[in-house]
Short mmCIF file of C-alpha atoms in Angstrom, two decimals:
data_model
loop_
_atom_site.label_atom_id
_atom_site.label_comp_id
_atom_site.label_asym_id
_atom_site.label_seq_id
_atom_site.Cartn_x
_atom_site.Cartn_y
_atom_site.Cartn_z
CA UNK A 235 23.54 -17.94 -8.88
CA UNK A 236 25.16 -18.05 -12.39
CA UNK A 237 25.77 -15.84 -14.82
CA UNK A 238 25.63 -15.33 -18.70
CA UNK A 239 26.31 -13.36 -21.20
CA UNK A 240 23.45 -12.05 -23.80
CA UNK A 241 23.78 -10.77 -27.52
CA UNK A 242 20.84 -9.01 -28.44
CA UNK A 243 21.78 -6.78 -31.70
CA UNK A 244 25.02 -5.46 -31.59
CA UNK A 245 25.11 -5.04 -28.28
CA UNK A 246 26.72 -8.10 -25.94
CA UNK A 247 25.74 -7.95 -21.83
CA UNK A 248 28.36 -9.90 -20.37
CA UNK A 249 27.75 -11.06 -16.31
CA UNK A 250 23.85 -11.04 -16.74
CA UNK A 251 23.17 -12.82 -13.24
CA UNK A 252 20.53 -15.78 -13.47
CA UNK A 253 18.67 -16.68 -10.02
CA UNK A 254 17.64 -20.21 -10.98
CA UNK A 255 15.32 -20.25 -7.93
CA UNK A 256 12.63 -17.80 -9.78
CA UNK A 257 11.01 -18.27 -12.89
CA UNK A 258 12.38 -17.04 -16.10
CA UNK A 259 10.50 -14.26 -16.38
CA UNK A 260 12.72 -12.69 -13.60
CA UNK A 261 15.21 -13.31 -15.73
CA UNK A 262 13.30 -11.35 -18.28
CA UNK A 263 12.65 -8.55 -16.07
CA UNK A 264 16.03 -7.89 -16.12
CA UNK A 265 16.97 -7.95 -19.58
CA UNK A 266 13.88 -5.16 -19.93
CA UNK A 267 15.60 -3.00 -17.87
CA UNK A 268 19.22 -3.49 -20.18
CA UNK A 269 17.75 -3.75 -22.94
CA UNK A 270 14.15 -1.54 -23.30
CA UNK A 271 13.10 -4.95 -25.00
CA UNK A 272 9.48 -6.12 -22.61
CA UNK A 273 9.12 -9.20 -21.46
CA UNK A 274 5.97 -10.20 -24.38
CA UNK A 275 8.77 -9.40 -27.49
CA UNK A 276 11.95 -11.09 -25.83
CA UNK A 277 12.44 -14.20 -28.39
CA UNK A 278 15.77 -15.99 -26.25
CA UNK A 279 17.09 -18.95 -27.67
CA UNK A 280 17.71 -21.83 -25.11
CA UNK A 281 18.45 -25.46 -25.65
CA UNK A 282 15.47 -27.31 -27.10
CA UNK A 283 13.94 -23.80 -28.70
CA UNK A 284 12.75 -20.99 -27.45
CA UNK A 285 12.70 -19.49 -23.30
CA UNK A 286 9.40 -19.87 -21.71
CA UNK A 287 8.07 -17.52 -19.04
CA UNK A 288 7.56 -20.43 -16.52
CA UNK A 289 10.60 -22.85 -17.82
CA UNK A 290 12.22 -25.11 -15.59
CA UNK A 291 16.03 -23.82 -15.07
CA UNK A 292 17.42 -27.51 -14.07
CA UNK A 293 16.03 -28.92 -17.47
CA UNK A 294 17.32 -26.07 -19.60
CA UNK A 295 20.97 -27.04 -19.35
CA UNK A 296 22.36 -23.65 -19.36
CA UNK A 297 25.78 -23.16 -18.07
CA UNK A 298 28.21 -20.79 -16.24
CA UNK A 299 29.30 -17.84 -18.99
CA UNK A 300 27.24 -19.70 -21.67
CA UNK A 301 26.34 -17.07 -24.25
CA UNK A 302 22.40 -16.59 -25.16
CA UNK A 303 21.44 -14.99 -27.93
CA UNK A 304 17.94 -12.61 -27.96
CA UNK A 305 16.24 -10.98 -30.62
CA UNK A 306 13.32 -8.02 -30.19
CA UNK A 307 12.68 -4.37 -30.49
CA UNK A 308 12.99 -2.49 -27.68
CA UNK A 309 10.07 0.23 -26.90
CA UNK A 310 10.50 3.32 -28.90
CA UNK A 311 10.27 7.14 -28.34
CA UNK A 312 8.96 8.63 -32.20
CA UNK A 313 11.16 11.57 -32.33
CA UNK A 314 9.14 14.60 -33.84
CA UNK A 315 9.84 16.96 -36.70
CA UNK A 316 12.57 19.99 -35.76
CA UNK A 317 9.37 22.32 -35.52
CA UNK A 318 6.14 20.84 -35.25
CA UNK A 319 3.71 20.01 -32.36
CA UNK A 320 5.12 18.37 -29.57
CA UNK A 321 4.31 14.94 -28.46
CA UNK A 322 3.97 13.23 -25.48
CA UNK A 323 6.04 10.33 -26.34
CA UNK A 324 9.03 13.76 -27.19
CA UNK A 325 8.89 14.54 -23.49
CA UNK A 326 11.67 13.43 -20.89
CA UNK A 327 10.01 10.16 -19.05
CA UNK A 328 9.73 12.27 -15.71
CA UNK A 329 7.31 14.90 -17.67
CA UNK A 330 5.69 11.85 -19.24
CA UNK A 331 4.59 11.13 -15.48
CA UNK A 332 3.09 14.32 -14.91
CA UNK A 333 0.96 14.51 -18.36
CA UNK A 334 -0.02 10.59 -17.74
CA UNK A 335 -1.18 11.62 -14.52
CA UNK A 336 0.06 8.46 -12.34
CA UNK A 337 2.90 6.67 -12.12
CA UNK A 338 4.38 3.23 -13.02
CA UNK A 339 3.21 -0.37 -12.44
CA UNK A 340 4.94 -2.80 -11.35
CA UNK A 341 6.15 -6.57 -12.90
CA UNK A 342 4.86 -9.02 -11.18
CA UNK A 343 8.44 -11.47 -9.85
CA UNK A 344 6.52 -14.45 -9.22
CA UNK A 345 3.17 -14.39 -7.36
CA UNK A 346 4.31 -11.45 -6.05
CA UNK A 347 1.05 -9.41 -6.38
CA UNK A 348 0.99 -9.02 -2.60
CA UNK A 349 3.58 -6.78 -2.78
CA UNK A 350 3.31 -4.83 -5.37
CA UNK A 351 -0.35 -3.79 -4.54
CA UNK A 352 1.01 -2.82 -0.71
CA UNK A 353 4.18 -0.91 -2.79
CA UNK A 354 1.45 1.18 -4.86
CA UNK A 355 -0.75 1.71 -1.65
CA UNK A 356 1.98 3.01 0.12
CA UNK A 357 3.79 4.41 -2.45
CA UNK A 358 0.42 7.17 -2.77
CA UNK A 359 1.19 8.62 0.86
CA UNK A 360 3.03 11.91 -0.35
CA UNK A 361 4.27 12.71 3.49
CA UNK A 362 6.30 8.82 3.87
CA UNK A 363 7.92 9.77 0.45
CA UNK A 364 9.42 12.62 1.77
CA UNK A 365 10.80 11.17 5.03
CA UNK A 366 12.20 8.40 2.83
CA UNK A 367 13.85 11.03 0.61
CA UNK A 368 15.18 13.35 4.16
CA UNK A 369 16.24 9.25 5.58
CA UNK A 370 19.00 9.14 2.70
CA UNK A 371 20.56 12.21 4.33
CA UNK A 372 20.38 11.14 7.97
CA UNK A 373 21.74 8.04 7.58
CA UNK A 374 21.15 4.59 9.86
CA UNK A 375 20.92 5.29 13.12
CA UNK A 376 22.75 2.58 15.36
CA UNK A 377 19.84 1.03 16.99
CA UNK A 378 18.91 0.08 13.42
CA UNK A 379 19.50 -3.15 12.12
CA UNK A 380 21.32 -2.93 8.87
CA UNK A 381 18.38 -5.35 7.14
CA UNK A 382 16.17 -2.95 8.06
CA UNK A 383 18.03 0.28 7.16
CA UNK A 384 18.74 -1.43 3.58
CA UNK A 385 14.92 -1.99 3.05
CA UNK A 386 14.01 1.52 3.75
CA UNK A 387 16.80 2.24 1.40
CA UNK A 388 15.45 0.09 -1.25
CA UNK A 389 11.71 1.36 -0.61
CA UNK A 390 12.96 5.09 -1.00
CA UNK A 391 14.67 4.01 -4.40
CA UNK A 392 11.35 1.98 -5.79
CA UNK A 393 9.41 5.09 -4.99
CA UNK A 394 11.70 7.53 -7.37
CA UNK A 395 12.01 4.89 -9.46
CA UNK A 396 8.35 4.86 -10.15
CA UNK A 397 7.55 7.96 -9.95
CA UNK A 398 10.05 8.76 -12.61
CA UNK A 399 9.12 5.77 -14.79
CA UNK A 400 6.35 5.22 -17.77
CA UNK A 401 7.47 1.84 -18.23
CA UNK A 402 6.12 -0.99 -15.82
CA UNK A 403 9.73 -0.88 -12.80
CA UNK A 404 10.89 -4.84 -11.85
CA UNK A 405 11.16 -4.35 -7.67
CA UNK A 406 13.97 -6.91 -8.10
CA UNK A 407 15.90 -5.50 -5.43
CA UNK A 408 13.45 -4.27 -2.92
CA UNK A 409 12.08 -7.95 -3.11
CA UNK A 410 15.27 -9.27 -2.60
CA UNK A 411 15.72 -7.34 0.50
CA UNK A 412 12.00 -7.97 2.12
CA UNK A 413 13.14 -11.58 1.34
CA UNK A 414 16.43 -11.29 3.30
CA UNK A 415 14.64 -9.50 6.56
CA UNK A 416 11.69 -11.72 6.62
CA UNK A 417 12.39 -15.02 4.77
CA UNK A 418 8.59 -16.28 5.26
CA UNK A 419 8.13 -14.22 2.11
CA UNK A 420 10.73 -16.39 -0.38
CA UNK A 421 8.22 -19.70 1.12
CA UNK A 422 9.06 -22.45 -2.00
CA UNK A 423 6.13 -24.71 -3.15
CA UNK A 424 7.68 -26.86 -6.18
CA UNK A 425 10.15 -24.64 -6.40
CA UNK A 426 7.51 -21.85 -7.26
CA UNK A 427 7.68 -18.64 -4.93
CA UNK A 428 4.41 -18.85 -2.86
CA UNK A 429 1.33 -16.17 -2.44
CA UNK A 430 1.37 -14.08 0.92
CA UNK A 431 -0.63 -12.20 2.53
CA UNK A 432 -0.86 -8.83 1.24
CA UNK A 433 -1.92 -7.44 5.12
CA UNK A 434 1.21 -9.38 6.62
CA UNK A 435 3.34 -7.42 3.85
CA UNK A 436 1.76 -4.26 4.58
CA UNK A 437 2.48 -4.28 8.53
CA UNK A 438 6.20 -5.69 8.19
CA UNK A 439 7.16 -2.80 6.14
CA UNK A 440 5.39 -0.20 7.85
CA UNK A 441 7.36 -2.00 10.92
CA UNK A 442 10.88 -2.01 9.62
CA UNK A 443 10.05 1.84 7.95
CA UNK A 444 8.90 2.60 12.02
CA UNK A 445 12.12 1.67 13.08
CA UNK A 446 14.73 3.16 10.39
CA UNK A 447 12.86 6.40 10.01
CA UNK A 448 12.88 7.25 13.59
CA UNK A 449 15.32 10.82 14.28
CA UNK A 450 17.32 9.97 17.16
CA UNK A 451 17.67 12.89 19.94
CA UNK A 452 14.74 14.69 18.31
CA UNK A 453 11.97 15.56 20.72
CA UNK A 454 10.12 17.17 17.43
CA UNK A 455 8.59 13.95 15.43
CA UNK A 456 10.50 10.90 17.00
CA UNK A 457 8.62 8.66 14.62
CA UNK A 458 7.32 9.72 11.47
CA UNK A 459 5.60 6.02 10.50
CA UNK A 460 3.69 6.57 13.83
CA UNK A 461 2.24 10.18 13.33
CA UNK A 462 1.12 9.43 9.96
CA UNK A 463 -0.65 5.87 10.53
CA UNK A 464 -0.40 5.14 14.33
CA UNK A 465 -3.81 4.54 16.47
CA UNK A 466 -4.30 5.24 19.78
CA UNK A 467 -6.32 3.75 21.67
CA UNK A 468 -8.02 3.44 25.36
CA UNK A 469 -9.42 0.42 27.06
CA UNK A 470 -11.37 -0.79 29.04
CA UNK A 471 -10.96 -4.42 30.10
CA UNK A 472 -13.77 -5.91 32.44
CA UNK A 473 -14.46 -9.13 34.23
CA UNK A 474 -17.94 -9.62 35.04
CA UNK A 475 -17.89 -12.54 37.47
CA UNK A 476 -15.09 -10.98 39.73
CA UNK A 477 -16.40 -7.07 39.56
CA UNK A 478 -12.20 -6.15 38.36
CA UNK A 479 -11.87 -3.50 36.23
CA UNK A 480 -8.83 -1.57 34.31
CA UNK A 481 -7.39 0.68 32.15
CA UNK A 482 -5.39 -0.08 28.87
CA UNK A 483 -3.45 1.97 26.16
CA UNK A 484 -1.72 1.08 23.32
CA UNK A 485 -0.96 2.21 19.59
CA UNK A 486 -1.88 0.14 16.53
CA UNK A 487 -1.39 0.30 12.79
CA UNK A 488 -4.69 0.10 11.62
CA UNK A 489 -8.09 -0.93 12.69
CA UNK A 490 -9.73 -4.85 12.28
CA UNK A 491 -13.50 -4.72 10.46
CA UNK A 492 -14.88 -8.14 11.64
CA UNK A 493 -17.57 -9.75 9.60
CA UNK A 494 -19.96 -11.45 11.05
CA UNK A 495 -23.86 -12.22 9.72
CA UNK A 496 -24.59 -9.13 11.77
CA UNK A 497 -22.30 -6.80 9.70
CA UNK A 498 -23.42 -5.26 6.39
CA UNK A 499 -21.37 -2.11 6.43
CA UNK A 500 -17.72 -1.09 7.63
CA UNK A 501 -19.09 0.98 10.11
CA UNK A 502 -20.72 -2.00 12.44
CA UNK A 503 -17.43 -4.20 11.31
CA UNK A 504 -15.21 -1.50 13.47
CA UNK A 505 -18.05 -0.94 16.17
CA UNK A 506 -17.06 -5.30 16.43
CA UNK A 507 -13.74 -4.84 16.53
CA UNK A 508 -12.97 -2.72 19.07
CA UNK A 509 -15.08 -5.44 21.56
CA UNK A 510 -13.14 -8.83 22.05
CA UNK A 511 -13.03 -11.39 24.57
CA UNK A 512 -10.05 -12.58 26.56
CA UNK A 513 -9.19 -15.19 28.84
CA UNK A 514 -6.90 -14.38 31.95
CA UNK A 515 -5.87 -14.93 35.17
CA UNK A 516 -8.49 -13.14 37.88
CA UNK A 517 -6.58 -12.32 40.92
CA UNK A 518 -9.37 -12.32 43.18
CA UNK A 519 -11.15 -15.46 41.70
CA UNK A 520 -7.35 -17.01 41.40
CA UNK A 521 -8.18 -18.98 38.39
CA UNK A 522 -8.90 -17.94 34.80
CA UNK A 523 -11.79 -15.44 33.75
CA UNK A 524 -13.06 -14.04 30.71
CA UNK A 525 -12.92 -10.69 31.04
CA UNK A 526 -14.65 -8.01 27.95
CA UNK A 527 -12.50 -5.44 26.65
CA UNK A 528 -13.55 -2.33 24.97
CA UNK A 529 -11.66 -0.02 23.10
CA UNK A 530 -12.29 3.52 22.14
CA UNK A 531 -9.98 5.76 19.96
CA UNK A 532 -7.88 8.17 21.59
CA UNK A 533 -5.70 9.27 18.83
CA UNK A 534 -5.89 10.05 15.29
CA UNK A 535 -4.07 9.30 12.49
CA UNK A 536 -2.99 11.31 8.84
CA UNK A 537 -3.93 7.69 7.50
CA UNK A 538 -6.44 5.82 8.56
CA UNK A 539 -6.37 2.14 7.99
CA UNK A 540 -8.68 -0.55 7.50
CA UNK A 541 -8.11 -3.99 7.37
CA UNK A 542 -11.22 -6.52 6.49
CA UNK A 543 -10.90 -9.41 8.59
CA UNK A 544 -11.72 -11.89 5.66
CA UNK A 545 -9.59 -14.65 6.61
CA UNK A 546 -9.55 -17.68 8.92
CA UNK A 547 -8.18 -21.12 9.59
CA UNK A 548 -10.71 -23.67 8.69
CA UNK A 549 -9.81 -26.81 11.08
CA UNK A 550 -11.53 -29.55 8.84
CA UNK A 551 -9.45 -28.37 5.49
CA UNK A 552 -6.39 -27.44 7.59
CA UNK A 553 -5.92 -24.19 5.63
CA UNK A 554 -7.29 -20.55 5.43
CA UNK A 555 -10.34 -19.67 4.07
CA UNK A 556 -12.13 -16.76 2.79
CA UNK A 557 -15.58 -14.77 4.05
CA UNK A 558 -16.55 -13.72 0.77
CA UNK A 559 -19.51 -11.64 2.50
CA UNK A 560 -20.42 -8.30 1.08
CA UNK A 561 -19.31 -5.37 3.27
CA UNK A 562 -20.10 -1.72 2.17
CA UNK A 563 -17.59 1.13 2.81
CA UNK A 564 -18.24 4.77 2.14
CA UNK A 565 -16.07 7.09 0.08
CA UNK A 566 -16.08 9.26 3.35
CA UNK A 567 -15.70 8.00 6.56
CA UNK A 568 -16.63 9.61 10.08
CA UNK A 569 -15.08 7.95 12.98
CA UNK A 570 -16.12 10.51 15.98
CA UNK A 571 -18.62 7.80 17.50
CA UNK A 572 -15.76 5.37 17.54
CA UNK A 573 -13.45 8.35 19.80
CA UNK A 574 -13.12 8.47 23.27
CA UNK A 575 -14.93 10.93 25.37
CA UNK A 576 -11.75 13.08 25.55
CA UNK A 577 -11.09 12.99 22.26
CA UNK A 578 -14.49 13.74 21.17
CA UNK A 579 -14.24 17.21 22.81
CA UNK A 580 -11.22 18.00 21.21
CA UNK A 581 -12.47 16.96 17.57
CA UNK A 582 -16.40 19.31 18.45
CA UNK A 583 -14.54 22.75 17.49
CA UNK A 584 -12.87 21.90 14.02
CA UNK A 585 -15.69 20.11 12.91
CA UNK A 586 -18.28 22.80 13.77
CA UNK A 587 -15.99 24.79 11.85
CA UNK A 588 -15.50 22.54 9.16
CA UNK A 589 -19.51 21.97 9.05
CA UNK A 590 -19.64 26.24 8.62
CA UNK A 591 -16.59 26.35 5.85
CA UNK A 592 -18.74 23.27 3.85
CA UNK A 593 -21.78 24.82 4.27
CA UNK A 594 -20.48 28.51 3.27
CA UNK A 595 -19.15 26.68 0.34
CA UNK A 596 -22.43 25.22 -1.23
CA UNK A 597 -23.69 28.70 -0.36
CA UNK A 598 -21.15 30.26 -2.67
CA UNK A 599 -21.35 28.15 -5.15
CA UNK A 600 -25.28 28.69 -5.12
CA UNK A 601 -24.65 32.49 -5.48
CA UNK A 602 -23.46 34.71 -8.31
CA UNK A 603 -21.28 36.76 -6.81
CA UNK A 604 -17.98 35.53 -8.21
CA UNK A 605 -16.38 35.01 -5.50
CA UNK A 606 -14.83 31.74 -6.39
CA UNK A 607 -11.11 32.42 -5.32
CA UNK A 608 -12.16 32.23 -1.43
CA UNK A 609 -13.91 28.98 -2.42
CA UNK A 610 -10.94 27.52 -4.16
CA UNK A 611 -9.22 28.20 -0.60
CA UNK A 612 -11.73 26.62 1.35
CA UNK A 613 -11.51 23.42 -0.84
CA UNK A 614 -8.03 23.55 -0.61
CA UNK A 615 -7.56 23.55 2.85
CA UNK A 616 -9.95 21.38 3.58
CA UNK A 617 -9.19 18.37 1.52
CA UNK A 618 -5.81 18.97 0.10
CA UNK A 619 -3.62 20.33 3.05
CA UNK A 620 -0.73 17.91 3.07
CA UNK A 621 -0.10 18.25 -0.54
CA UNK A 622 1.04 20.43 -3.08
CA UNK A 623 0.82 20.45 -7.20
CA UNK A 624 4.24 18.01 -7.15
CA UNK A 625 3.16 15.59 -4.87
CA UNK A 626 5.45 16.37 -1.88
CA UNK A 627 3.82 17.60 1.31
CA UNK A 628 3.96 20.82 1.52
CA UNK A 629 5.52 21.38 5.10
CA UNK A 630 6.44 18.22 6.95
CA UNK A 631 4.55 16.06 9.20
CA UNK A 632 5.14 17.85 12.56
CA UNK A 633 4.57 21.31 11.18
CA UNK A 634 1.19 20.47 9.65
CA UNK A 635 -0.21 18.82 12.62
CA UNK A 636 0.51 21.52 14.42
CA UNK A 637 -1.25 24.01 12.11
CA UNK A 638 -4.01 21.84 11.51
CA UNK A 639 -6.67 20.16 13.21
CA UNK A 640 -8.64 16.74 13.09
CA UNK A 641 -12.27 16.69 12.29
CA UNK A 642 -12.71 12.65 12.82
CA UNK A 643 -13.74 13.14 8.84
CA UNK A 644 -11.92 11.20 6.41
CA UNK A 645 -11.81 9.86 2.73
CA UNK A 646 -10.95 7.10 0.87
CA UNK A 647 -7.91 7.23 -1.17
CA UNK A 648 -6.62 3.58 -1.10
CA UNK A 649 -8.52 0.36 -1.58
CA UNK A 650 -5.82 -3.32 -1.58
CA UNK A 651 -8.48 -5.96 -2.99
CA UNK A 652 -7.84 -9.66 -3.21
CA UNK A 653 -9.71 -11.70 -5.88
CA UNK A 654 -10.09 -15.62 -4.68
CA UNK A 655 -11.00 -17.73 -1.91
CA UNK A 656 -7.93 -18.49 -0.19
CA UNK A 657 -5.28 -16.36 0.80
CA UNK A 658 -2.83 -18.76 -0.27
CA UNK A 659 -3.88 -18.34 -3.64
CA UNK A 660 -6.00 -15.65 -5.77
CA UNK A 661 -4.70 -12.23 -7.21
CA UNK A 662 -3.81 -8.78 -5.23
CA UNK A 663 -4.80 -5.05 -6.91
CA UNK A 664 -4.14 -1.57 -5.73
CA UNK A 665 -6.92 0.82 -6.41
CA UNK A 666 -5.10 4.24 -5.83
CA UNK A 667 -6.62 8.22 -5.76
CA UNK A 668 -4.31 10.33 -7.66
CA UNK A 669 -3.80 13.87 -6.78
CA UNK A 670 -6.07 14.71 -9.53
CA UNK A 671 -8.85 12.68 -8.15
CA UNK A 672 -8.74 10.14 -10.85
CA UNK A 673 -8.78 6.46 -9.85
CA UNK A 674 -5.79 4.17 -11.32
CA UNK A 675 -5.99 0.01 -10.59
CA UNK A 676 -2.53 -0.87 -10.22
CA UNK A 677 -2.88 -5.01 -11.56
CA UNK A 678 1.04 -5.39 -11.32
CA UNK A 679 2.42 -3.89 -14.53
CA UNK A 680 -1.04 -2.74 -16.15
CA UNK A 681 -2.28 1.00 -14.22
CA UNK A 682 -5.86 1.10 -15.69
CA UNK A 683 -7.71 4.66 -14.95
CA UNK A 684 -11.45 3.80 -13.33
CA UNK A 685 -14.47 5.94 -12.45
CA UNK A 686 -15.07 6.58 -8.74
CA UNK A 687 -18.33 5.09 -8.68
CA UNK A 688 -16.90 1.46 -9.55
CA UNK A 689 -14.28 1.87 -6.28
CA UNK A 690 -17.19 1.25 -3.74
CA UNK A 691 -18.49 -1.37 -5.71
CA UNK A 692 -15.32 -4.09 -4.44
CA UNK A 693 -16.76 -5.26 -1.55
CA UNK A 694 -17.48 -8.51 -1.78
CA UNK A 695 -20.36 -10.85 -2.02
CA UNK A 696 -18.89 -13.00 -5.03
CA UNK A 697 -15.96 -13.86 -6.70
CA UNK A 698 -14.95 -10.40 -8.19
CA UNK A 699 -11.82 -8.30 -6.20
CA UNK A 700 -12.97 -7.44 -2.67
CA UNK A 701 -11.37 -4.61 -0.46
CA UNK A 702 -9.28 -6.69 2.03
CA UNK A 703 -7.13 -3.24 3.15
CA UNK A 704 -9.11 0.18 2.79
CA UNK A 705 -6.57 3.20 3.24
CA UNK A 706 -8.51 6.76 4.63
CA UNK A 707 -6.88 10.30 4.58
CA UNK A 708 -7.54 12.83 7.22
CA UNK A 709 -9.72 15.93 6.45
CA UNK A 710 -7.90 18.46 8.15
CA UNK A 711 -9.09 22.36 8.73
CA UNK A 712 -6.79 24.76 9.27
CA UNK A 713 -6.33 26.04 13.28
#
C-alpha cells in the first residue's frame, strides 16, 4: 500500500493511503470523506489525463509520496439569513437525519452491494444497535477472537456513522475487517473484487456479532444475537424401512423457503423446508437408510428471517444458477401452523387477546366517542413495543420479552433483493421500513423513498429485483 499526498485548493493531504488492489473509486471514497468533494465532481490529474473510476493502478505510474493535484467543490450547507426561516440544509447533520426520515446510504467499494444491502438490513433492528452501543463498554471478552471483537467494533461504528450521516458513509473499514476474518469475501477475478452472496454475508456477521456480544457470567440474556433472531426448533427424524424413530433440537438463524413448481407463495416454501431427506447409518438395518425429518418450531424469534432458496449449482455449466420463479410473500406473516404442539398452546392466549385488542380497535375507530387516546395505546403496544420515537428500544431485550408475549403474528420490515441470474453476478438492494412506516430502497449510496404496495411486488418471475432475504418483526402484546 502506498501513499500520496493531494492538493485540492489550498488545502494539501499529505499520507493519503492508496490500496492499489481496489479500484480507484476507493480511492475516491476516501478523498470524499477529507475533502466533502463526491466521487461524480473529483477531477484528479494522473499521468496520461484525468483518474478514471475503474483505472488500472499498475498502468498509471504513480509513485510513493508523488503529489496529485484535484480540483472540485465540495457539497455545501447554504447558510440562512441572521433571522429568517430556517432551513433544512441550516440544521446540524444529526437533525438532518431525523427531518429526512432515514438514514445514509452507502458507497458501493467494488461489487460490494452484498454488503451494504445486509449493513442496511441489519442496521434497521433498533434492539442489535443498542447491544452494539452497551458492547463498547463491556469490552472483549476472552473467549473472543480479536477479529471478531474488531468487526463488532467496526459494525457498532458504521451504524452511528450512518445514522448520523446525510451524505452516502464509505464502509472502508468495516469491509476491511469482514475481509480480514473471512478472506472468501476479498475473492480477486482480474484483479476486480468479486460478487458474494449477500445470504453468506448476512449469516457470518450475525455469527461473529453471536459470539462478541455474548455477557459472560450473566444468567440474564447470555446471547443477545440469539434472542433477537435465533429459531428453535423440534424434530422429528424417521426411517421408514427400519420402524427407528427420534427426537432432534437445534437453533437456527433463519428459515429456508424452497421453491419448487409446487410453491407459489412463502407460506408452502416454509411448509417444504422444514421436510428434508437424509441419508444415514440405520443401526438395526446396519447399512445406510433414508430416513424423513420433520421440523416444527419451538421457539420464536424478535426477528424472523427468511431466506429464498433461489440458488443452485448447475452441474452442466459448473456454476450457480438462479430460480427466477415468482414467490408471493405477505406484508404480515402468521407462523402458528408452522409451531409445535407445545408452543402452539403457549402462543392461543396472547393471540385471543390480541384478536379482542384488534377487533376493539376497528370498533373504536367505527364509533364517535372520542376515545382515540386508548386506541393510540392499543396500536402502540401492539406493533411498536420495542421502539421508541429515537429509534432505541425502549427497555432491553430481556426485559421486554419478559413483559411481552408472542402472538406467532409478524410483519415485514426488511426485504434483501438480488437483481440477475447468477449469484456471482447481478446487483443487491435493501428495501427497509422506517419507524415512520415509510419504505426507503437502499441501492448503495442512493436511499429512494417507495410506496408499500410496490414492496410485495419483488418476488420474482422475471428479471426485475426479487426478495432473496425477507426480514419479519414480532407483533408482541403486552402480558
Amino acid at each position: 500500500m502506498s501513499t500520496v499526498s493531494v492538493k485540492w485548493q489550498k488545502e494539501m493531504f499529505k499520507d493519503v493511503e492508496i490500496d492499489t488492489s481496489q479500484p480507484p473509486y476507493v480511492f475516491k471514497c476516501q478523498l470524499y470523506d477529507l475533502t466533502g468533494v463526491p466521487p461524480e465532481r473529483q477531477k484528479i490529474m494522473v499521468k496520461g489525463g484525468l483518474l478514471k473510476d475503474d483505472a488500472d493502478w499498475s498502468t498509471l505510474g504513480v509513485k510513493e509520496g508523488q503529489k496529485l493535484m484535484m480540483m472540485g467543490t465540495a457539497d455545501e450547507i447554504i447558510k440562512a439569513p441572521e433571522k429568517g426561516p430556517v432551513f433544512m440544509e441550516d440544521l446540524p447533520e444529526e437533525e438532518q437525519v431525523v427531518a429526512l426520515g432515514h438514514s445514509a446510504g452507502l458507497f458501493n467499494l467494488g461489487n460490494t452491494c452484498y454488503m451494504n444491502s445486509t449493513l442496511q438490513c441489519l442496521h434497521s433492528v433498533p434492539e442489535l444497535k443498542s447491544a452494539l452501543i452497551k458492547y463498547s463498554h463491556s469490552g472483549k471478552s476472552n473467549d473472543v477472537d480479536q477479529s471478531s471483537h474488531m468487526l463488532a467494533i467496526a459494525t457498532r461504528d458504521l451504524f452511528n456513522e450512518l445514522d448520523k450521516s446525510v451524505k452516502p458513509v464509505a464502509p472502508m473499514q468495516f469491509w476491511m475487517l469482514l475481509r480480514k476474518k473471512y478472506p472468501q469475501f476479498g475473492q480477486l477475478h482480474n484483479g476486480v473484487f468479486m460478487q458474494q452472496d449477500a445470504e453468506e454475508c448476512w449469516t457470518q456477521l450475525l455469527y461473529t456479532l453471536s459470539q462478541s456480544l455474548k455477557t459472560t457470567g450473566s444468567s440474564e440474556n447470555p446471547d443477545t444475537v440469539k434472542a433477537l433472531f435465533g429459531i428453535e426448533l423440534v424434530s422429528r427424524v424417521h426411517c421408514q424401512e427400519s420402524g427407528e424413530e427420534s427426537s432432534e433440537a437445534e437453533s437456527v438463524y433463519s428459515l429456508k423457503c424452497h421453491i419448487s413448481q409446487e410453491v407459489n407463495h412463502l407460506h408452502e416454501g416454509l411448509k417444504h423446508g422444514l421436510k428434508s431427506e437424509l441419508e444415514k447409518a440405520s443401526p438395526s438395518l446396519g447399512r445406510s437408510a433414508i430416513y424423513l425429518k420433520e421440523s416444527r418450531i419451538d421457539g420464536l424469534p424478535r426477528y424472523l428471517t427468511i431466506q429464498f432458496v433461489r440458488f443452485f449449482w448447475k452441474r452442466e455449466s459448473n456454476q450457480k444458477a438462479k430460480i427466477l420463479r415468482k414467490v408471493d410473500y405477505p406484508l404480515e406473516l402468521d407462523v402458528y401452523d408452522l409451531c409445535s404442539d407445545d408452543l402452539r398452546g403457549k402462543l392461543e392466549a396472547p393471540r385471543q387477546r390480541l384478536r379482542d385488542e384488534e377487533g376493539k380497535k376497528l370498533g373504536l375507530k367505527a364509533s364517535k366517542d372520542g376515545s382515540s387516546s386508548k386506541d393510540n395505546d392499543v396500536k402502540m403496544s401492539n406493533a411498536e413495543g420495542s421502539s421508541n420515537g429515537s429509534g432505541e428500544p425502549s427497555m432491553a431485550t430481556s426485559q421486554e420479552d419478559s413483559e411481552t408475549q408472542m402472538t406467532g403474528i409478524y410483519d415485514l420490515v426488511a426485504v434483501l433483493t438480488h437483481k440477475g441470474r447468477s449469484a456471482d453476478s447481478g446487483h443487491y438492494v435493501g428495501w427497509v421500513k422506517q419507524e415512520s412506516g415509510k419504505w426507503i430502497e437502499y441501492d448503495d449510496d442512493s436511499p429512494i423513498a417507495q410506496r408499500e404496495e410496490d414492496i410485495t411486488k419483488l418476488s420474482g418471475g422475471g428479471d426485475w429485483h426479487m426478495a432473496y432475504i425477507c426480514m419479519y418483526k414480532a407483533r408482541t402484546i403486552p402480558m
